[in-house]
Coordinates of C-alpha atoms in Angstrom, one line a residue:
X434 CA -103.6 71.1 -11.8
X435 CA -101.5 69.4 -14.3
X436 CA -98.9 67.0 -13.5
X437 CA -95.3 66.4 -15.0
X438 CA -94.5 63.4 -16.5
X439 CA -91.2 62.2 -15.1
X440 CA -90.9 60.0 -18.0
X441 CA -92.1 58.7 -20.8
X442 CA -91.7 55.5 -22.2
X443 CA -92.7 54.9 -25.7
X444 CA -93.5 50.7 -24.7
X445 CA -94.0 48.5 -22.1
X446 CA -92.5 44.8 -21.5
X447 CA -95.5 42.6 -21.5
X448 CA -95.6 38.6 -22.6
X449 CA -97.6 37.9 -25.2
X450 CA -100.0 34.6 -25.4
X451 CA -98.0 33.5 -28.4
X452 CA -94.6 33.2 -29.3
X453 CA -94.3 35.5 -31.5
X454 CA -91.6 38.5 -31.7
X455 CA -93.6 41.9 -30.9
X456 CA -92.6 45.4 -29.6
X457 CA -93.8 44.5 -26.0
X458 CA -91.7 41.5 -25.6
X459 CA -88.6 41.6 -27.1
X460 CA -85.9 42.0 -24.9
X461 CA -82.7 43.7 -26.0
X462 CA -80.2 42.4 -23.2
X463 CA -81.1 38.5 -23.6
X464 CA -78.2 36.7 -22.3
X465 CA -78.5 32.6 -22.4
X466 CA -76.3 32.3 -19.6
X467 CA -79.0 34.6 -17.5
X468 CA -82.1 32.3 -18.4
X469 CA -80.4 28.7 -18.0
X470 CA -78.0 27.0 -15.6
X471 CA -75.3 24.8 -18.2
X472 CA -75.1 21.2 -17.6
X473 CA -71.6 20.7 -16.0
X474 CA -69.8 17.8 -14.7
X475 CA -68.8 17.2 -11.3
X476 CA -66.0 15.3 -11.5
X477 CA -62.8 16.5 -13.1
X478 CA -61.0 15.4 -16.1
X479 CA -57.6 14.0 -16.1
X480 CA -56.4 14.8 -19.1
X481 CA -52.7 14.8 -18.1
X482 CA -52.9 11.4 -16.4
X483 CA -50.8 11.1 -13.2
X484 CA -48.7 14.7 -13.6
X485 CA -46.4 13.9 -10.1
X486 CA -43.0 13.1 -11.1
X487 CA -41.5 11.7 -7.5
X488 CA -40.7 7.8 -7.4
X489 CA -36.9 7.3 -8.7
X490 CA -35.8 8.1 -4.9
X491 CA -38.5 6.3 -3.3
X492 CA -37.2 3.1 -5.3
X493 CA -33.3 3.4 -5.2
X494 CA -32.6 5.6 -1.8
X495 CA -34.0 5.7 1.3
X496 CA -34.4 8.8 4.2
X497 CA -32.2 8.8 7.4
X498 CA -32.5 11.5 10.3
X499 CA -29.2 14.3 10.8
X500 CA -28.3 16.9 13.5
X501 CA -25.6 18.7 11.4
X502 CA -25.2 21.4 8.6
X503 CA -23.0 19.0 7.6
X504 CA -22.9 15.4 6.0
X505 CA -19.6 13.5 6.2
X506 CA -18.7 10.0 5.2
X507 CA -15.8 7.8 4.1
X508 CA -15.0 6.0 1.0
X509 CA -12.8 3.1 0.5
X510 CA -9.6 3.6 -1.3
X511 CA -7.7 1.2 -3.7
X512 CA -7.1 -1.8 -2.2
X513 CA -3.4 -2.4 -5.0
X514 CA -1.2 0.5 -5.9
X515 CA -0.5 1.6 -9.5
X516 CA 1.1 4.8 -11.1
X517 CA 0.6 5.8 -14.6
X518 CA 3.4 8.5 -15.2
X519 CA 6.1 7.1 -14.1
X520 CA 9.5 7.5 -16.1
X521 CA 13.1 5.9 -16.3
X522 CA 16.5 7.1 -15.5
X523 CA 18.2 4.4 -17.5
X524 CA 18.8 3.5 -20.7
X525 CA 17.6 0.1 -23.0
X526 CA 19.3 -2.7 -22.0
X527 CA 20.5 -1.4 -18.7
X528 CA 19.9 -4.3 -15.8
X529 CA 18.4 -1.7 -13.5
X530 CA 16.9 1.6 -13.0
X531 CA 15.9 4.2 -11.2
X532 CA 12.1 5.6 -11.9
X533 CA 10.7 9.0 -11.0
X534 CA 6.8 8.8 -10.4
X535 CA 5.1 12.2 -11.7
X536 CA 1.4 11.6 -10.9
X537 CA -0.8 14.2 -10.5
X538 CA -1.3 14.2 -6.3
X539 CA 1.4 11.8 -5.8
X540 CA 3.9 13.0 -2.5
X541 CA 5.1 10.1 -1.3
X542 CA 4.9 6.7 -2.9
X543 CA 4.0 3.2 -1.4
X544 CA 6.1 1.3 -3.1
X545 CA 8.6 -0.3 -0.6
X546 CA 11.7 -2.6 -1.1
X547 CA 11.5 -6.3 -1.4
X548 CA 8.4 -5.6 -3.7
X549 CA 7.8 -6.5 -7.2
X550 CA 7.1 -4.2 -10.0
X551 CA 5.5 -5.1 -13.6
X552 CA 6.4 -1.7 -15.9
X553 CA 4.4 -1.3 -19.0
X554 CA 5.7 1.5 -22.0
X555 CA 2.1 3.1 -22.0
X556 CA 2.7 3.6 -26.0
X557 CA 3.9 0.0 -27.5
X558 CA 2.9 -2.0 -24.4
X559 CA 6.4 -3.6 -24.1
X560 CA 7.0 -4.1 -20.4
X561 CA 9.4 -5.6 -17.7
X562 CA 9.3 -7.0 -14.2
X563 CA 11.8 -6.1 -11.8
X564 CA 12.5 -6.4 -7.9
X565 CA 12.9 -3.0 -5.8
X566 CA 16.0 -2.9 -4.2
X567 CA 16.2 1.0 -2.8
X568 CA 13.7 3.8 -2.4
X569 CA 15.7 7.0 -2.2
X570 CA 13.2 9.6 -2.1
X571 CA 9.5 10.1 -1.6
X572 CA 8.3 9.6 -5.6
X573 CA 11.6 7.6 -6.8
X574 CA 12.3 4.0 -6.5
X575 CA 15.2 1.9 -7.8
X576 CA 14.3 -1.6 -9.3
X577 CA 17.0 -4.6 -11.4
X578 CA 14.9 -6.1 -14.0
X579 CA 14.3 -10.1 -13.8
X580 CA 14.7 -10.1 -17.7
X581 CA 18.7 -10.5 -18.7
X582 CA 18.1 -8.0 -21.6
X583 CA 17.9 -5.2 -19.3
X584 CA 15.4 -2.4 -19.7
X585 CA 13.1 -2.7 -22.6
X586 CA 12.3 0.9 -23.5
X587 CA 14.4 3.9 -23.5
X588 CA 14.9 6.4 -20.9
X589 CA 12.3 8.6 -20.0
X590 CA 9.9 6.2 -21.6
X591 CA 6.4 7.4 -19.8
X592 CA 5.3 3.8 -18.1
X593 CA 2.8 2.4 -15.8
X594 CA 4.1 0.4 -12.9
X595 CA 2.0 -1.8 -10.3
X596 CA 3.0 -4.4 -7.6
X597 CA 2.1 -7.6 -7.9
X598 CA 4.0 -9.4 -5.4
X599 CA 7.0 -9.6 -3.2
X600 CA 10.1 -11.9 -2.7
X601 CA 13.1 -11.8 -0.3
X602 CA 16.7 -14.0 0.2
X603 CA 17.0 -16.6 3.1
X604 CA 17.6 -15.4 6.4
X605 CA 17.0 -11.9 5.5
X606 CA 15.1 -9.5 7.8
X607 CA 10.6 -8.7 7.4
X608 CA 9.4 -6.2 5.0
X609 CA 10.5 -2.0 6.0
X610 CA 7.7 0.3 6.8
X611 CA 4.0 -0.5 6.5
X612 CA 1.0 1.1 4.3
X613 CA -1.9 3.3 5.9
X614 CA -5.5 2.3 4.5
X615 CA -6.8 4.9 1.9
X616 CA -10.0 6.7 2.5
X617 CA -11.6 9.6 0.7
X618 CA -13.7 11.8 2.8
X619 CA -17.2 13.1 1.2
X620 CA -19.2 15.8 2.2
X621 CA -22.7 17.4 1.6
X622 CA -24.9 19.7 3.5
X623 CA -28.8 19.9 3.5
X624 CA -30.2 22.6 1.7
X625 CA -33.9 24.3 3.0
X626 CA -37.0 24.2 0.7
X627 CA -40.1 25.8 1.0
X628 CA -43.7 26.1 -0.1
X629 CA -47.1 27.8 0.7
X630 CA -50.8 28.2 -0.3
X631 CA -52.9 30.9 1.0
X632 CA -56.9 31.5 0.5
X633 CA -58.7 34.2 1.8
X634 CA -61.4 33.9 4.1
X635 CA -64.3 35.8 1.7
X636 CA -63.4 32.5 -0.8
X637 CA -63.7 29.8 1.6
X638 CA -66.9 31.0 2.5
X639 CA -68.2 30.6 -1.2
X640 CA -67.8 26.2 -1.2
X641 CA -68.1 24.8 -4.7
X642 CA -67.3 21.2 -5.1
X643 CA -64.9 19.3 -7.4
X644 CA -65.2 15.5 -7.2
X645 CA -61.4 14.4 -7.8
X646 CA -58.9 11.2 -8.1
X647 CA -55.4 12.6 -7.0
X648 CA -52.2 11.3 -7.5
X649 CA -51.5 10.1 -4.6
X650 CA -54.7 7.5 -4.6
X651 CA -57.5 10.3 -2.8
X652 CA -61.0 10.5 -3.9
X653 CA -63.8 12.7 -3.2
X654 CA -64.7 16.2 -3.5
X655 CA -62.6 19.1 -2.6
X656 CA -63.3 22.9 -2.6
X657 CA -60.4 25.4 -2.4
X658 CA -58.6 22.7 -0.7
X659 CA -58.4 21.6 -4.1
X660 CA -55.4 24.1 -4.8
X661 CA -54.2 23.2 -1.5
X662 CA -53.4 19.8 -2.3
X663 CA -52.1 20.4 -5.9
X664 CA -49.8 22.5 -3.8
X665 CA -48.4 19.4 -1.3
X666 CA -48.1 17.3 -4.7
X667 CA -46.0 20.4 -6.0
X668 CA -43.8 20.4 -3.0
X669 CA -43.1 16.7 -2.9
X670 CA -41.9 16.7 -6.3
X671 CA -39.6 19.1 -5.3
X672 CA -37.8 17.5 -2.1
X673 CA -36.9 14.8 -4.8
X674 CA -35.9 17.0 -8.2
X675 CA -34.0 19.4 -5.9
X676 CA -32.0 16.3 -4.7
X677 CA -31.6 15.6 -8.3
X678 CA -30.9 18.6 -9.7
X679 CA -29.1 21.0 -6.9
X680 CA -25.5 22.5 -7.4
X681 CA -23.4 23.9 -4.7
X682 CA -23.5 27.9 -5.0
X683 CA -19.6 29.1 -6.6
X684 CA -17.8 31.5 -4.7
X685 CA -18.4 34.8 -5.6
X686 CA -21.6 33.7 -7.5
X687 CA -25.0 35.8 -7.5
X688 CA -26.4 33.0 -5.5
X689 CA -23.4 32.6 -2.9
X690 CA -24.5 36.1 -2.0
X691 CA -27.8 35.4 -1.8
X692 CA -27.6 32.7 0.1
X693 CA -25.2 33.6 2.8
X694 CA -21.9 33.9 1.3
X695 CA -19.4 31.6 0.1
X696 CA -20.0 28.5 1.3
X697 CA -23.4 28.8 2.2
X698 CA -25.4 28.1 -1.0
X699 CA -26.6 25.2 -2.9
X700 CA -25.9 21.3 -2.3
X701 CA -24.1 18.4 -4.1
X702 CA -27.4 16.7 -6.0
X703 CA -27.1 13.4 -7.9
X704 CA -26.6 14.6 -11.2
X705 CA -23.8 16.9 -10.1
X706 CA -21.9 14.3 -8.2
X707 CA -22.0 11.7 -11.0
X708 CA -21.2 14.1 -14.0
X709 CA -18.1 15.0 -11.4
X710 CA -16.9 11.9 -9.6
X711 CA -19.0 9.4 -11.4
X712 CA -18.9 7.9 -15.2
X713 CA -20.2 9.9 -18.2
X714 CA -21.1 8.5 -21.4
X715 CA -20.9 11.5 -23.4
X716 CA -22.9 9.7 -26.8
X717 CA -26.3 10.7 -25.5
X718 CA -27.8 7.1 -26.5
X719 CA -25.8 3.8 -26.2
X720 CA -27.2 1.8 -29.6
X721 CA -24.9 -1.1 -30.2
X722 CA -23.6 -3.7 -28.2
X723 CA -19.9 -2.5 -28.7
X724 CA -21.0 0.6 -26.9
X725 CA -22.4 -1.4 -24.2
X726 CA -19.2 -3.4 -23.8
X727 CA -17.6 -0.2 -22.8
X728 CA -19.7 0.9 -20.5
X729 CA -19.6 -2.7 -18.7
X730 CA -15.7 -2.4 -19.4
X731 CA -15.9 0.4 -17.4
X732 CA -17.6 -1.0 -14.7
X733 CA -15.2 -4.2 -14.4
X734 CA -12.8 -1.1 -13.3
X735 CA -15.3 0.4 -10.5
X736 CA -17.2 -1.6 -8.1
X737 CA -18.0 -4.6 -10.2
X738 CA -21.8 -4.4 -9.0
X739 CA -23.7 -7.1 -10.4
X740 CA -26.9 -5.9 -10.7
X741 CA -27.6 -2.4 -11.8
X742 CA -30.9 0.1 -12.9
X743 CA -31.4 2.3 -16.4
X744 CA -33.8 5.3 -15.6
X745 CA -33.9 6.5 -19.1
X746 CA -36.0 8.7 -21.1
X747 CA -37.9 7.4 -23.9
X748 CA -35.4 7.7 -26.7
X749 CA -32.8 6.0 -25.0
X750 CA -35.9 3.4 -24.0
X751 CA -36.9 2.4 -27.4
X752 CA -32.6 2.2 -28.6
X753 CA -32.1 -0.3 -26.5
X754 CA -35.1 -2.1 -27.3
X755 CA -33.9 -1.8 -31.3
X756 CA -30.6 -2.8 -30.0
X757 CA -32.1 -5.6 -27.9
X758 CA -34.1 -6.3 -31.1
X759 CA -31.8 -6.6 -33.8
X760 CA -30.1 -9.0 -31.4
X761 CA -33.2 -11.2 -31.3
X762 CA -33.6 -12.0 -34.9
X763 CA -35.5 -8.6 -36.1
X764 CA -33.8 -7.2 -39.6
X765 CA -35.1 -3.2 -40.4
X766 CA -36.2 -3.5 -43.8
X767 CA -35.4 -7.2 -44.4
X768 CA -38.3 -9.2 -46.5
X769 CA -39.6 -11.0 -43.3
X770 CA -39.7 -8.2 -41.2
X771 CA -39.0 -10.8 -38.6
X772 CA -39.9 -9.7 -34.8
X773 CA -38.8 -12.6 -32.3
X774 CA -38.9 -10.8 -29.3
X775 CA -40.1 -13.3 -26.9
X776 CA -40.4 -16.7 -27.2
X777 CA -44.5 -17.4 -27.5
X778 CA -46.8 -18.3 -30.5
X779 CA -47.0 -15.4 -32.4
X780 CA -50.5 -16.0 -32.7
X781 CA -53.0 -12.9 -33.9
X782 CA -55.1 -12.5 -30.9
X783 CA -51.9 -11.8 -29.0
X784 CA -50.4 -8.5 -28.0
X785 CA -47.0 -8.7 -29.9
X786 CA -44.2 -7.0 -27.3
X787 CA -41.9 -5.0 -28.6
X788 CA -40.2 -3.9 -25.6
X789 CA -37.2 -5.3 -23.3
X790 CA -37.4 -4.9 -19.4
X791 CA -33.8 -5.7 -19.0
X792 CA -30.6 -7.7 -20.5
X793 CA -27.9 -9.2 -19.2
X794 CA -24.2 -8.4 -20.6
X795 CA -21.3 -9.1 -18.1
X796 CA -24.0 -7.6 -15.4
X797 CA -27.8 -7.6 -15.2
X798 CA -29.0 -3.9 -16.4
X799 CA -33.0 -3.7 -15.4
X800 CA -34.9 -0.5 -17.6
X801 CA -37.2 1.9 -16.4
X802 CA -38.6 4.8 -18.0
X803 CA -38.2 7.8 -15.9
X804 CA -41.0 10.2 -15.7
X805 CA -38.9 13.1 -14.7
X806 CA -36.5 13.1 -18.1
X807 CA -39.9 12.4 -20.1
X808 CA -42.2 15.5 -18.6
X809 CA -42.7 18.3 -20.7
X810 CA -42.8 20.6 -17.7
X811 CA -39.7 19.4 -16.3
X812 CA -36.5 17.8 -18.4
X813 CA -38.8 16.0 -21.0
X814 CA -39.0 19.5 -22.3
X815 CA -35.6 20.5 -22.9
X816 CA -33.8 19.6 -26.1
X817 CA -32.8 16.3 -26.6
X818 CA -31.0 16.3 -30.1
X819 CA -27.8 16.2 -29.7
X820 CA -26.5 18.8 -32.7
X821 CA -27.9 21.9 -29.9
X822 CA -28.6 19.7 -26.6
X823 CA -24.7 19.7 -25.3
X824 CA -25.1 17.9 -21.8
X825 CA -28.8 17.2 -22.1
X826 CA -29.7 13.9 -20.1
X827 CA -31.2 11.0 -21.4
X828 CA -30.8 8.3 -18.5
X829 CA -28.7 7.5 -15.3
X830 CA -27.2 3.9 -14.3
X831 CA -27.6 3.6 -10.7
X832 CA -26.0 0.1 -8.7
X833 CA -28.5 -1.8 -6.7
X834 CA -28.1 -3.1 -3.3
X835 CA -26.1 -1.5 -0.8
X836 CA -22.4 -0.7 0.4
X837 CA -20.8 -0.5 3.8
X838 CA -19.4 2.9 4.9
X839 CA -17.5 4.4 7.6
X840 CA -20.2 7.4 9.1
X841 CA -18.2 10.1 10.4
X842 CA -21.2 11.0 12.5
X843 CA -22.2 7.8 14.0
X844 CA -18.8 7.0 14.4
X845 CA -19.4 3.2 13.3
X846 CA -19.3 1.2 9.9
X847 CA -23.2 1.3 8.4
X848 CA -24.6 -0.3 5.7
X849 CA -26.2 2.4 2.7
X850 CA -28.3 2.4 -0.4
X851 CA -26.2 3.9 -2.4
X852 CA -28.4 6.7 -2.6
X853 CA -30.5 8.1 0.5
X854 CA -31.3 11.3 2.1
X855 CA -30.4 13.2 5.1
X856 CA -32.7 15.7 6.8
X857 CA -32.1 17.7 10.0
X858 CA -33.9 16.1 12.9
X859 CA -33.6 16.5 16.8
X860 CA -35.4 15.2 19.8
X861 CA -37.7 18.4 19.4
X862 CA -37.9 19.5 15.7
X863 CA -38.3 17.1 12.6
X864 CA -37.5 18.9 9.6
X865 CA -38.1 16.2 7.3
X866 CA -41.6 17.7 6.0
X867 CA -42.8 20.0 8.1
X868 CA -46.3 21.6 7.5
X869 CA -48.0 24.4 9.7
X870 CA -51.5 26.4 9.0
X871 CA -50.9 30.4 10.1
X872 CA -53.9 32.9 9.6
X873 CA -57.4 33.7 11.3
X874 CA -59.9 31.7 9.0
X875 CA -60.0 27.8 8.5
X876 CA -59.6 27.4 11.8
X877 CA -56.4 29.3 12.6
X878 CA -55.6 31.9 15.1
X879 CA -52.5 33.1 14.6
X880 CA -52.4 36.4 13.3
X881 CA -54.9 39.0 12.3
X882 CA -54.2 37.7 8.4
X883 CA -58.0 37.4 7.0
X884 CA -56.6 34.0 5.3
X885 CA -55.3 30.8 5.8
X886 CA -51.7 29.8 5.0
X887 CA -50.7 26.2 4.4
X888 CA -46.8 26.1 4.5
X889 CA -44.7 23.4 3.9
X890 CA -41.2 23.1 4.8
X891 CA -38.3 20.5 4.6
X892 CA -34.3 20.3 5.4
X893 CA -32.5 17.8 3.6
X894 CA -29.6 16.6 0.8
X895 CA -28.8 13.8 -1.0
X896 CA -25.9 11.4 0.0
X897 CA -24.6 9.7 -3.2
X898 CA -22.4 6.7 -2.1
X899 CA -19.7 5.4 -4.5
X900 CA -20.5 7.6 -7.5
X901 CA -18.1 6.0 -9.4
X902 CA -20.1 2.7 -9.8
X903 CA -23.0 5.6 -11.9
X904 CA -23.2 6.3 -15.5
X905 CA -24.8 9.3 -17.0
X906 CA -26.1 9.5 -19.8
X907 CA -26.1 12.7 -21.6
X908 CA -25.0 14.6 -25.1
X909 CA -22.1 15.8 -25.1

């Protein structure tokens, strides 16, 4: 009996003896990556260098615990009084006067009688001093001038007036009424951030092994915890550029509603507080010394703080180094192309530095380039010209040291950085950065979730103490 052939193939896959190509030993389907294992390194590159961005609070704040939604402190006022729209009822030459002060805010006005007044014309800068004799109602005062010429501007001349003094006849009765101290109360509230990995438990099963350098100084090899701790770098960066960065949700906004309602979203972060209570340089890049005397002219009229930081990015780094430059002797495009930066032997084998740490110029200013406004994931990628980069950043004055303030919470006078950050914190939950594993695999047991979850969690704002001794730097 015959039988069928089921098939019938026409050749066979044998090897032959020599290496030549025949019909039995060709094969159609040769892959390379099927036959050989590539030669592959085990540790990984770092082609972006260090990539976290989170220092400039670690250097210039510092962290403190709260049990509140809400952050309250005090701020000194003025110590001297002065008004800036203030305008006469008299005419030139008269030997007194009565003023009407029409300051924005101004209800009632501590000026007091027995006091004495200087009063400037804001527009020539003639002025006169006078002695208050009467204060008839809450934002008028009546003064006679020391000068026997009488009033030196016309009426309703717009004026400044400040008090500089005090006199009184013999035998005459103690100065009427008393002044209140000043204080502006501040506010923030924490705002909550979040973060999470997951990995199944099928791909923690399968281990291959990275050898790694991390940011944050760990060696050795990782395997999916590799993502894992990419994702704890991520998060850190983001308890610091959220204090930077955050805006308070406006009422009625997208956001508000998100969040809660009005009221209930966003924070007051640095840059927010500064560009609203603080000083703004609105040049994007300081490059002479005349614009620095401004800025330090400023300052005379703030806090005075003698010692103070520049976190710039690196175009407002290397301007003041030119600046600082041109100072020192260098000429762009003279015939020596002199370059007495320091004051060493400019001798070949040496490194020639071209760059400037600091300067002194009525205050100490210290640089420092700031990562943050130079990353190309994060503001270093923005626009920075200032023709289509209106309110682009290019660097932030902050004062060194510290500054006394009354805490509404602790009830007592406490000495601040004047930056630092609150978090929510109680005897029995610590919300500063909090991080929990949920799942069934890597160990956990919490759910019937075939994964592990890392999640990170934090509570916190920024507190940013006399913002009217910063400068930000921006375009426009």
């Amino acid at each position: 009996m015959a039988s069928a052939l089921l098939n019938n193939p026409t050749f066979a896959l044998q090897p032959s003896a020599e290496q030549v190509a025949l019909q039995t030993n060709y094969i159609t389907n040769f892959n390379f990556l099927n036959q050989y294992l590539p030669d592959t390194y085990e540790k990984e590159f770092e082609r972006y260098g260090n990539r976290t961005i989170a220092s400039f609070l670690r250097m210039v704040g510092a962290e403190m615990p709260s049990n509140s939604d809400q952050i309250k402190w005090a701020e000194q006022g003025r110590l001297h009084i002065k008004y800036t729209s203030v305008t006469s009822g008299a005419a030139a030459g008269s030997n007194s006067a009565t003023f009407t002060v029409g300051d924005t805010g101004v209800t009632y006005i501590a000026i007091r009688v027995g006091q004495t007044v200087m009063i400037q014309n804001n527009a020539s800068g003639v002025f006169n001093k006078a002695i208050v004799t009467a204060v008839p109602s809450a934002t008028t005062f009546t003064a006679s001038f020391y000068e026997a010429a009488g009033q030196a501007f016309a009426v309703s001349t717009a004026c400044t007036v400040f008090i500089y003094g005090s006199e009184f006849k013999k035998g005459t009765n103690g100065m009427v009424g008393s002044l209140e101290a000043e204080d502006t109360i501040f506010s923030n509230k924490p705002i909550i951030i979040k973060d999470k990995y997951s990995v199944n438990g099928s791909d923690m099963a399968q281990i291959g092994w990275v050898e790694v350098t991390t940011e944050n100084g760990a060696t050795g090899y990782l395997w999916y915890l590799k993502s894992e701790h990419e994702t704890r770098l991520r998060f850190e960066d983001y308890l610091e550029t959220a204090m930077i960065e955050a805006v308070p949700a406006e009422n009625n906004s997208g956001a508000a509603t998100v969040l809660g309602g009005n009221g209930q979203g966003g924070s007051e972060g640095i840059f927010y507080v500064v560009n609203n209570r603080g000083n703004v340089w609105g040049g994007g890049t300081p490059t002479s010394l005349t614009d620095w005397d401004s800025i330090v002219s400023r300052l005379d009229k703030q806090g005075a703080i003698e010692e103070n930081a520049l976190f710039v990015n690196r175009g407002l780094s290397f301007d003041i180094d030119n600046m600082l430059a041109t100072l020192n002797g260098y000429t762009s495009g003279g015939v020596a192309q002199s370059a007495s930066f320091g004051l060493f032997d400019n001798d070949v084998d040496m490194a020639l530095n071209l760059g400037f740490t600091g300067f002194r110029r009525g205050y100490d200013f210290y640089k420092s380039d700031w990562k943050y406004l130079n990353d190309p994931t994060m503001r270093g990628g923005l626009n920075q010209t200032a023709a289509t980069a209106t309110g682009t950043i290019t660097g932030l004055l902050v004062p060194a040291g510290s500054t006394s303030v009354y805490d509404q919470i602790l009830g007592k006078n406490a000495k601040r950085p004047f930056l630092h950050v609150r978090y929510r914190a109680s005897e029995t939950e610590d919300r500063r950065y909090k991080t929990w594993i949920t799942g069934s695999a890597g160990g956990a047991q919490t759910s019937d979730l075939d994964a592990m979850e890392v999640n990170f969690l934090s509570e916190r704002c920024v507190c940013t103490l006399g913002a009217n001794n910063f400068v930000l730097f921006r375009f426009g």
